[in-house]
CSV table of N, CA and C in Angstrom, one decimal:
chain,number,residue,atom,x,y,z
A,1,GLN,N,-7.7,-17.8,-0.7
A,1,GLN,CA,-8.6,-16.9,-0.2
A,1,GLN,C,-8.4,-15.7,-0.8
A,2,LEU,N,-9.6,-15.1,-1.1
A,2,LEU,CA,-9.7,-13.8,-1.7
A,2,LEU,C,-9.7,-12.7,-0.7
A,3,GLN,N,-8.8,-11.7,-0.7
A,3,GLN,CA,-8.9,-10.6,0.4
A,3,GLN,C,-9.0,-9.5,-0.4
A,4,LEU,N,-10.0,-8.7,0.0
A,4,LEU,CA,-10.5,-7.4,-0.7
A,4,LEU,C,-10.2,-6.1,0.2
A,5,MET,N,-9.9,-5.0,-0.4
A,5,MET,CA,-9.8,-3.7,0.3
A,5,MET,C,-10.6,-2.7,-0.5
A,6,GLU,N,-11.5,-2.0,0.4
A,6,GLU,CA,-12.2,-0.9,-0.2
A,6,GLU,C,-11.6,0.5,0.0
A,7,SER,N,-11.8,1.5,-0.8
A,7,SER,CA,-11.3,2.9,-0.6
A,7,SER,C,-12.4,3.8,-1.0
A,8,GLY,N,-12.2,5.0,-0.6
A,8,GLY,CA,-13.3,6.0,-0.8
A,8,GLY,C,-14.1,6.1,0.3
A,9,GLY,N,-15.3,6.7,-0.1
A,9,GLY,CA,-16.4,6.7,1.2
A,9,GLY,C,-16.2,8.1,1.9
A,10,GLY,N,-16.9,8.4,2.9
A,10,GLY,CA,-16.8,9.6,3.6
A,10,GLY,C,-18.1,10.0,3.9
A,11,LEU,N,-17.9,11.5,3.9
A,11,LEU,CA,-19.4,12.2,4.0
A,11,LEU,C,-19.7,13.0,2.8
A,12,ALA,N,-20.9,13.0,2.5
A,12,ALA,CA,-21.5,13.8,1.4
A,12,ALA,C,-22.7,14.4,1.8
A,13,GLN,N,-23.1,15.5,1.2
A,13,GLN,CA,-24.4,16.1,1.3
A,13,GLN,C,-25.5,15.5,0.4
A,14,PRO,N,-26.7,15.7,0.9
A,14,PRO,CA,-27.7,15.1,0.0
A,14,PRO,C,-27.8,15.7,-1.4
A,15,GLY,N,-27.9,14.7,-2.3
A,15,GLY,CA,-27.8,15.2,-3.8
A,15,GLY,C,-26.4,15.0,-4.2
A,16,GLY,N,-25.4,14.9,-3.3
A,16,GLY,CA,-23.8,14.9,-3.8
A,16,GLY,C,-23.6,13.3,-4.3
A,17,SER,N,-22.2,13.3,-4.5
A,17,SER,CA,-21.7,12.0,-5.1
A,17,SER,C,-20.3,11.5,-4.4
A,18,VAL,N,-20.4,10.2,-4.3
A,18,VAL,CA,-19.1,9.7,-3.8
A,18,VAL,C,-18.8,8.5,-4.5
A,19,LYS,N,-17.5,8.2,-4.6
A,19,LYS,CA,-16.9,7.2,-5.5
A,19,LYS,C,-16.2,6.1,-4.6
A,20,LEU,N,-16.6,5.0,-4.8
A,20,LEU,CA,-15.8,3.8,-3.8
A,20,LEU,C,-15.1,3.0,-4.9
A,21,ALA,N,-14.0,2.3,-4.4
A,21,ALA,CA,-13.2,1.3,-5.0
A,21,ALA,C,-13.0,0.2,-4.3
A,22,CYS,N,-12.9,-1.0,-4.9
A,22,CYS,CA,-12.5,-2.2,-4.3
A,22,CYS,C,-11.4,-2.8,-5.0
A,23,ALA,N,-10.4,-3.4,-4.5
A,23,ALA,CA,-9.3,-3.8,-5.1
A,23,ALA,C,-8.7,-4.9,-4.3
A,24,LEU,N,-8.1,-5.9,-5.1
A,24,LEU,CA,-7.4,-7.1,-4.4
A,24,LEU,C,-6.2,-6.8,-3.8
A,25,SER,N,-6.2,-7.4,-2.4
A,25,SER,CA,-5.0,-7.1,-1.5
A,25,SER,C,-3.8,-7.5,-2.0
A,26,GLY,N,-2.7,-7.0,-1.6
A,26,GLY,CA,-1.4,-7.4,-2.1
A,26,GLY,C,-1.1,-8.8,-1.7
A,27,ALA,N,-1.7,-9.3,-0.7
A,27,ALA,CA,-1.3,-10.7,-0.3
A,27,ALA,C,-2.0,-11.6,-1.2
A,28,SER,N,-3.3,-11.3,-1.6
A,28,SER,CA,-4.0,-11.9,-2.5
A,28,SER,C,-3.2,-12.2,-4.0
A,29,ARG,N,-2.8,-10.8,-4.2
A,29,ARG,CA,-1.9,-10.6,-5.5
A,29,ARG,C,-0.7,-11.5,-5.6
A,30,PHE,N,-0.2,-11.6,-4.6
A,30,PHE,CA,1.2,-12.4,-4.4
A,30,PHE,C,0.7,-13.9,-4.5
A,31,ARG,N,-0.4,-14.3,-4.1
A,31,ARG,CA,-0.7,-15.7,-4.2
A,31,ARG,C,-1.3,-16.0,-5.5
A,32,GLY,N,-1.6,-15.2,-6.3
A,32,GLY,CA,-2.0,-15.4,-7.8
A,32,GLY,C,-3.5,-15.8,-7.8
A,33,VAL,N,-4.3,-15.1,-6.8
A,33,VAL,CA,-5.6,-15.3,-6.8
A,33,VAL,C,-6.4,-14.7,-8.0
A,34,ASP,N,-7.1,-15.4,-8.8
A,34,ASP,CA,-7.8,-14.8,-10.0
A,34,ASP,C,-9.0,-14.0,-9.6
A,35,PHE,N,-8.8,-12.6,-9.6
A,35,PHE,CA,-10.0,-11.7,-9.4
A,35,PHE,C,-11.0,-11.9,-10.4
A,36,GLY,N,-10.7,-12.2,-11.7
A,36,GLY,CA,-11.7,-12.3,-12.7
A,36,GLY,C,-12.5,-13.5,-12.8
A,37,ASN,N,-12.4,-14.4,-11.8
A,37,ASN,CA,-13.3,-15.5,-11.5
A,37,ASN,C,-14.5,-15.2,-10.8
A,38,TYR,N,-14.4,-14.1,-10.1
A,38,TYR,CA,-15.5,-13.8,-9.2
A,38,TYR,C,-16.5,-12.6,-9.6
A,39,ALA,N,-17.7,-12.7,-9.2
A,39,ALA,CA,-18.7,-11.7,-9.3
A,39,ALA,C,-18.2,-10.7,-8.1
A,40,ILE,N,-18.3,-9.5,-8.2
A,40,ILE,CA,-17.9,-8.5,-7.0
A,40,ILE,C,-19.1,-7.6,-7.1
A,41,GLY,N,-19.5,-7.3,-5.8
A,41,GLY,CA,-20.8,-6.6,-5.6
A,41,GLY,C,-20.3,-5.5,-4.2
A,42,TRP,N,-21.5,-4.8,-4.0
A,42,TRP,CA,-21.3,-3.9,-2.8
A,42,TRP,C,-22.4,-4.3,-1.9
A,43,VAL,N,-22.2,-4.3,-0.7
A,43,VAL,CA,-23.3,-4.7,0.4
A,43,VAL,C,-23.4,-3.7,1.4
A,44,ARG,N,-24.3,-3.2,1.7
A,44,ARG,CA,-24.4,-2.0,2.7
A,44,ARG,C,-25.1,-2.3,4.0
A,45,GLN,N,-24.7,-1.8,5.0
A,45,GLN,CA,-25.4,-1.9,6.2
A,45,GLN,C,-25.6,-0.6,6.9
A,46,ALA,N,-26.8,-0.3,7.1
A,46,ALA,CA,-27.3,0.8,7.8
A,46,ALA,C,-27.2,0.7,9.3
A,47,PRO,N,-27.0,1.8,10.0
A,47,PRO,CA,-27.1,1.5,11.4
A,47,PRO,C,-28.3,0.9,12.1
A,48,GLY,N,-28.3,-0.2,12.8
A,48,GLY,CA,-29.4,-0.9,13.2
A,48,GLY,C,-30.3,-1.6,12.2
A,49,LYS,N,-29.7,-1.8,11.1
A,49,LYS,CA,-30.3,-2.6,10.0
A,49,LYS,C,-29.6,-3.9,9.6
A,50,GLU,N,-30.1,-4.7,8.8
A,50,GLU,CA,-29.4,-6.0,8.3
A,50,GLU,C,-28.6,-5.4,7.2
A,51,ARG,N,-27.6,-6.3,6.6
A,51,ARG,CA,-26.9,-6.1,5.4
A,51,ARG,C,-27.9,-6.3,4.3
A,52,GLU,N,-27.6,-5.4,3.3
A,52,GLU,CA,-28.4,-5.6,1.9
A,52,GLU,C,-27.5,-5.3,0.8
A,53,GLY,N,-27.8,-6.2,-0.3
A,53,GLY,CA,-26.9,-6.1,-1.5
A,53,GLY,C,-27.5,-4.8,-2.2
A,54,VAL,N,-26.6,-4.0,-2.7
A,54,VAL,CA,-27.1,-2.8,-3.6
A,54,VAL,C,-26.6,-3.0,-5.1
A,55,VAL,N,-25.7,-3.6,-5.3
A,55,VAL,CA,-25.1,-3.8,-6.8
A,55,VAL,C,-24.1,-4.9,-6.8
A,56,CYS,N,-24.1,-5.5,-8.1
A,56,CYS,CA,-23.3,-6.6,-8.4
A,56,CYS,C,-23.0,-6.6,-9.7
A,57,ILE,N,-21.7,-7.0,-10.1
A,57,ILE,CA,-21.3,-7.2,-11.5
A,57,ILE,C,-20.6,-8.5,-11.6
A,58,ASP,N,-21.1,-9.1,-12.6
A,58,ASP,CA,-20.4,-10.6,-12.8
A,58,ASP,C,-19.0,-10.6,-13.2
A,59,SER,N,-18.4,-11.6,-13.4
A,59,SER,CA,-17.0,-11.8,-13.5
A,59,SER,C,-16.5,-11.1,-15.0
A,60,SER,N,-17.2,-11.3,-15.8
A,60,SER,CA,-16.8,-10.5,-17.1
A,60,SER,C,-17.2,-9.0,-17.2
A,61,GLY,N,-17.9,-8.6,-16.3
A,61,GLY,CA,-18.4,-7.2,-16.5
A,61,GLY,C,-19.6,-6.8,-17.2
A,62,ASP,N,-20.1,-7.9,-17.9
A,62,ASP,CA,-21.1,-7.8,-18.9
A,62,ASP,C,-22.6,-7.8,-18.2
A,63,ARG,N,-22.7,-8.3,-17.0
A,63,ARG,CA,-24.1,-8.2,-16.4
A,63,ARG,C,-23.9,-7.5,-15.1
A,64,LYS,N,-24.8,-6.5,-14.8
A,64,LYS,CA,-24.9,-5.7,-13.6
A,64,LYS,C,-26.3,-5.8,-13.1
A,65,MET,N,-26.3,-6.0,-11.8
A,65,MET,CA,-27.6,-6.0,-11.1
A,65,MET,C,-27.6,-5.0,-10.1
A,66,TYR,N,-28.8,-4.4,-10.1
A,66,TYR,CA,-28.8,-3.3,-9.0
A,66,TYR,C,-30.1,-3.3,-8.4
A,67,ALA,N,-30.1,-3.0,-6.8
A,67,ALA,CA,-31.4,-3.0,-6.0
A,67,ALA,C,-32.1,-1.8,-6.6
A,68,ASP,N,-33.3,-1.8,-6.5
A,68,ASP,CA,-34.5,-0.9,-6.8
A,68,ASP,C,-34.0,0.4,-6.2
A,69,SER,N,-33.6,0.4,-4.9
A,69,SER,CA,-33.4,1.6,-4.2
A,69,SER,C,-32.2,2.4,-4.8
A,70,VAL,N,-31.4,1.9,-5.8
A,70,VAL,CA,-30.2,2.7,-6.3
A,70,VAL,C,-30.1,2.8,-7.7
A,71,LYS,N,-31.1,2.0,-8.3
A,71,LYS,CA,-31.2,2.2,-9.8
A,71,LYS,C,-31.3,3.4,-10.4
A,72,GLY,N,-30.5,3.9,-11.3
A,72,GLY,CA,-30.3,5.3,-11.9
A,72,GLY,C,-29.5,6.3,-11.2
A,73,ARG,N,-28.9,5.6,-10.1
A,73,ARG,CA,-28.1,6.7,-9.1
A,73,ARG,C,-26.6,6.2,-9.0
A,74,PHE,N,-26.7,4.9,-8.8
A,74,PHE,CA,-25.3,4.1,-8.6
A,74,PHE,C,-24.9,3.5,-9.9
A,75,THR,N,-23.5,3.3,-10.2
A,75,THR,CA,-23.1,2.9,-11.4
A,75,THR,C,-21.8,1.9,-11.0
A,76,ILE,N,-21.9,0.7,-11.2
A,76,ILE,CA,-20.6,-0.3,-11.1
A,76,ILE,C,-20.0,-0.5,-12.3
A,77,SER,N,-18.5,-0.7,-12.1
A,77,SER,CA,-17.8,-0.9,-13.2
A,77,SER,C,-16.5,-1.9,-12.9
A,78,ARG,N,-16.0,-2.6,-13.6
A,78,ARG,CA,-14.8,-3.4,-13.1
A,78,ARG,C,-13.7,-3.4,-14.2
A,79,ASP,N,-12.5,-3.6,-13.7
A,79,ASP,CA,-11.2,-3.5,-14.7
A,79,ASP,C,-10.5,-4.7,-14.4
A,80,ASN,N,-10.7,-5.9,-14.8
A,80,ASN,CA,-10.1,-7.2,-14.5
A,80,ASN,C,-8.4,-7.0,-14.7
A,81,ALA,N,-8.1,-6.2,-15.6
A,81,ALA,CA,-6.6,-6.3,-15.8
A,81,ALA,C,-5.9,-5.5,-14.6
A,82,ASN,N,-6.5,-4.8,-14.0
A,82,ASN,CA,-6.1,-4.0,-12.7
A,82,ASN,C,-6.6,-4.5,-11.5
A,83,GLU,N,-7.5,-5.5,-11.5
A,83,GLU,CA,-8.2,-6.1,-10.6
A,83,GLU,C,-8.8,-5.2,-9.5
A,84,LEU,N,-9.7,-4.5,-10.2
A,84,LEU,CA,-10.3,-3.2,-9.5
A,84,LEU,C,-11.8,-3.2,-10.0
A,85,VAL,N,-12.6,-2.8,-9.0
A,85,VAL,CA,-14.1,-2.5,-9.2
A,85,VAL,C,-14.3,-1.3,-8.6
A,86,ARG,N,-15.2,-0.5,-9.3
A,86,ARG,CA,-15.6,0.9,-8.8
A,86,ARG,C,-16.9,1.0,-8.9
A,87,LEU,N,-17.4,1.9,-8.0
A,87,LEU,CA,-18.8,2.3,-7.8
A,87,LEU,C,-19.0,3.8,-7.6
A,88,GLN,N,-19.7,4.2,-8.6
A,88,GLN,CA,-20.0,5.7,-8.5
A,88,GLN,C,-21.4,5.8,-8.0
A,89,MET,N,-21.6,6.7,-6.9
A,89,MET,CA,-22.7,6.8,-6.5
A,89,MET,C,-23.1,8.3,-6.4
A,90,ASN,N,-24.3,8.6,-7.2
A,90,ASN,CA,-24.7,10.0,-7.3
A,90,ASN,C,-26.0,10.3,-6.8
A,91,ASN,N,-26.5,11.3,-6.6
A,91,ASN,CA,-27.7,11.8,-6.0
A,91,ASN,C,-28.0,11.1,-4.5
A,92,LEU,N,-26.8,11.1,-3.9
A,92,LEU,CA,-27.0,10.3,-2.6
A,92,LEU,C,-28.0,11.2,-1.6
A,93,GLN,N,-28.7,10.1,-0.9
A,93,GLN,CA,-29.7,10.5,0.0
A,93,GLN,C,-29.4,9.9,1.4
A,94,PRO,N,-30.0,10.4,2.4
A,94,PRO,CA,-29.7,10.0,3.7
A,94,PRO,C,-29.9,8.5,4.0
A,95,ASP,N,-30.7,8.0,3.3
A,95,ASP,CA,-31.0,6.5,3.4
A,95,ASP,C,-29.8,5.6,2.8
A,96,ASP,N,-29.0,6.4,2.2
A,96,ASP,CA,-27.7,5.6,1.5
A,96,ASP,C,-26.6,5.6,2.7
A,97,THR,N,-26.8,6.1,3.7
A,97,THR,CA,-25.9,6.1,4.8
A,97,THR,C,-25.7,4.7,5.3
A,98,GLY,N,-24.4,4.3,5.6
A,98,GLY,CA,-24.1,3.1,6.0
A,98,GLY,C,-22.6,2.6,5.9
A,99,ARG,N,-22.4,1.6,6.2
A,99,ARG,CA,-21.0,0.8,5.9
A,99,ARG,C,-21.1,0.1,4.6
A,100,TYR,N,-20.2,0.3,3.7
A,100,TYR,CA,-20.3,-0.3,2.4
A,100,TYR,C,-19.0,-1.3,2.4
A,101,TYR,N,-19.5,-2.5,2.2
A,101,TYR,CA,-18.6,-3.7,2.1
A,101,TYR,C,-18.4,-4.2,0.6
A,102,CYS,N,-17.1,-4.3,0.2
A,102,CYS,CA,-17.0,-5.0,-1.1
A,102,CYS,C,-17.1,-6.5,-0.8
A,103,ALA,N,-17.7,-7.3,-1.8
A,103,ALA,CA,-18.0,-8.8,-1.4
A,103,ALA,C,-17.8,-9.4,-2.8
A,104,ALA,N,-17.2,-10.7,-2.8
A,104,ALA,CA,-17.1,-11.6,-3.9
A,104,ALA,C,-17.9,-12.7,-3.7
A,105,ALA,N,-18.4,-13.0,-4.9
A,105,ALA,CA,-19.3,-14.3,-4.9
A,105,ALA,C,-19.0,-14.8,-6.1
A,106,PHE,N,-19.7,-16.2,-6.5
A,106,PHE,CA,-19.5,-16.8,-7.7
A,106,PHE,C,-20.4,-16.4,-8.7
A,107,SER,N,-21.5,-15.6,-8.4
A,107,SER,CA,-22.4,-15.1,-9.2
A,107,SER,C,-23.2,-14.2,-8.7
A,108,CYS,N,-24.0,-13.3,-9.5
A,108,CYS,CA,-25.0,-12.3,-8.8
A,108,CYS,C,-26.2,-12.9,-8.8
A,109,GLY,N,-27.2,-12.5,-8.1
A,109,GLY,CA,-28.5,-13.0,-7.9
A,109,GLY,C,-29.4,-11.9,-8.2
A,110,PRO,N,-30.6,-12.0,-8.4
A,110,PRO,CA,-31.6,-11.1,-8.6
A,110,PRO,C,-31.5,-9.9,-7.7
A,111,GLY,N,-31.8,-8.6,-8.0
A,111,GLY,CA,-31.7,-7.5,-7.1
A,111,GLY,C,-30.3,-7.3,-6.6
A,112,ALA,N,-29.3,-7.9,-7.1
A,112,ALA,CA,-28.1,-7.6,-6.6
A,112,ALA,C,-27.7,-8.5,-5.2
A,113,ALA,N,-28.6,-9.5,-5.0
A,113,ALA,CA,-28.4,-10.4,-3.9
A,113,ALA,C,-27.0,-11.3,-4.2
A,114,MET,N,-26.4,-11.4,-3.1
A,114,MET,CA,-25.2,-12.4,-3.3
A,114,MET,C,-25.1,-13.3,-2.3
A,115,LYS,N,-24.7,-14.5,-2.7
A,115,LYS,CA,-24.1,-15.6,-1.6
A,115,LYS,C,-22.6,-15.3,-1.4
A,116,VAL,N,-22.2,-14.4,-0.6
A,116,VAL,CA,-20.9,-14.0,-0.4
A,116,VAL,C,-20.0,-15.2,0.2
A,117,GLU,N,-18.8,-15.2,-0.6
A,117,GLU,CA,-17.8,-16.0,-0.2
A,117,GLU,C,-16.6,-15.2,0.6
A,118,TYR,N,-16.4,-14.0,0.2
A,118,TYR,CA,-15.2,-13.3,0.8
A,118,TYR,C,-15.8,-11.9,1.0
A,119,TRP,N,-15.4,-11.2,2.0
A,119,TRP,CA,-15.7,-9.8,2.4
A,119,TRP,C,-14.6,-9.0,2.5
A,120,GLY,N,-14.7,-7.6,2.2
A,120,GLY,CA,-13.8,-6.6,2.6
A,120,GLY,C,-14.2,-6.2,4.0
A,121,PRO,N,-13.3,-5.3,4.6
A,121,PRO,CA,-13.4,-4.7,6.0
A,121,PRO,C,-14.5,-3.7,5.8
A,122,GLY,N,-14.9,-3.1,4.8
A,122,GLY,CA,-16.0,-1.9,4.7
A,122,GLY,C,-15.4,-0.7,4.7
A,123,THR,N,-16.3,0.2,4.2
A,123,THR,CA,-15.9,1.8,4.4
A,123,THR,C,-17.0,2.4,4.6
A,124,PRO,N,-17.0,3.6,5.5
A,124,PRO,CA,-18.5,4.2,6.0
A,124,PRO,C,-18.6,5.3,4.9
A,125,VAL,N,-20.0,5.4,4.6
A,125,VAL,CA,-20.7,6.4,3.8
A,125,VAL,C,-21.7,7.2,4.6
A,126,THR,N,-21.5,8.6,4.7
A,126,THR,CA,-22.5,9.2,5.6
A,126,THR,C,-23.2,10.4,4.7
A,127,VAL,N,-24.3,10.3,4.5
A,127,VAL,CA,-25.0,11.4,3.6
A,127,VAL,C,-25.8,12.2,4.7
A,128,SER,N,-25.4,13.3,4.9
A,128,SER,CA,-26.0,14.3,5.8
A,128,SER,C,-25.9,15.7,5.3
A,129,SER,N,-26.8,16.6,5.7
A,129,SER,CA,-26.7,18.0,5.4
A,129,SER,C,-26.2,18.7,6.8
């Protein structure tokens, strides 16, 4: 089982930036889970709305998928050697407010859709002036 932990998040003003990170938990590392076998993405849930995939990166890091709503503003990257995925979010808008979940899947789908196998607990991002 893959256990993921998010870090970062918090409060930002419109137009501001926030960086999120997703790492393999210590327990998963102890069991020798291969982080590099999974596509990793970020799924967000705004208050009162369903979860939506916003960005996904394949297992090698070569292919990245972005939802139209975040293209040109969000950038995902991964470091398999350190079992880490980062999400840089720039020019944040109030509609970006929500809880951001790191998620693992076997592949990325169109528009960053994912058939999620494992979820992190999530981290909140609030964009407000």
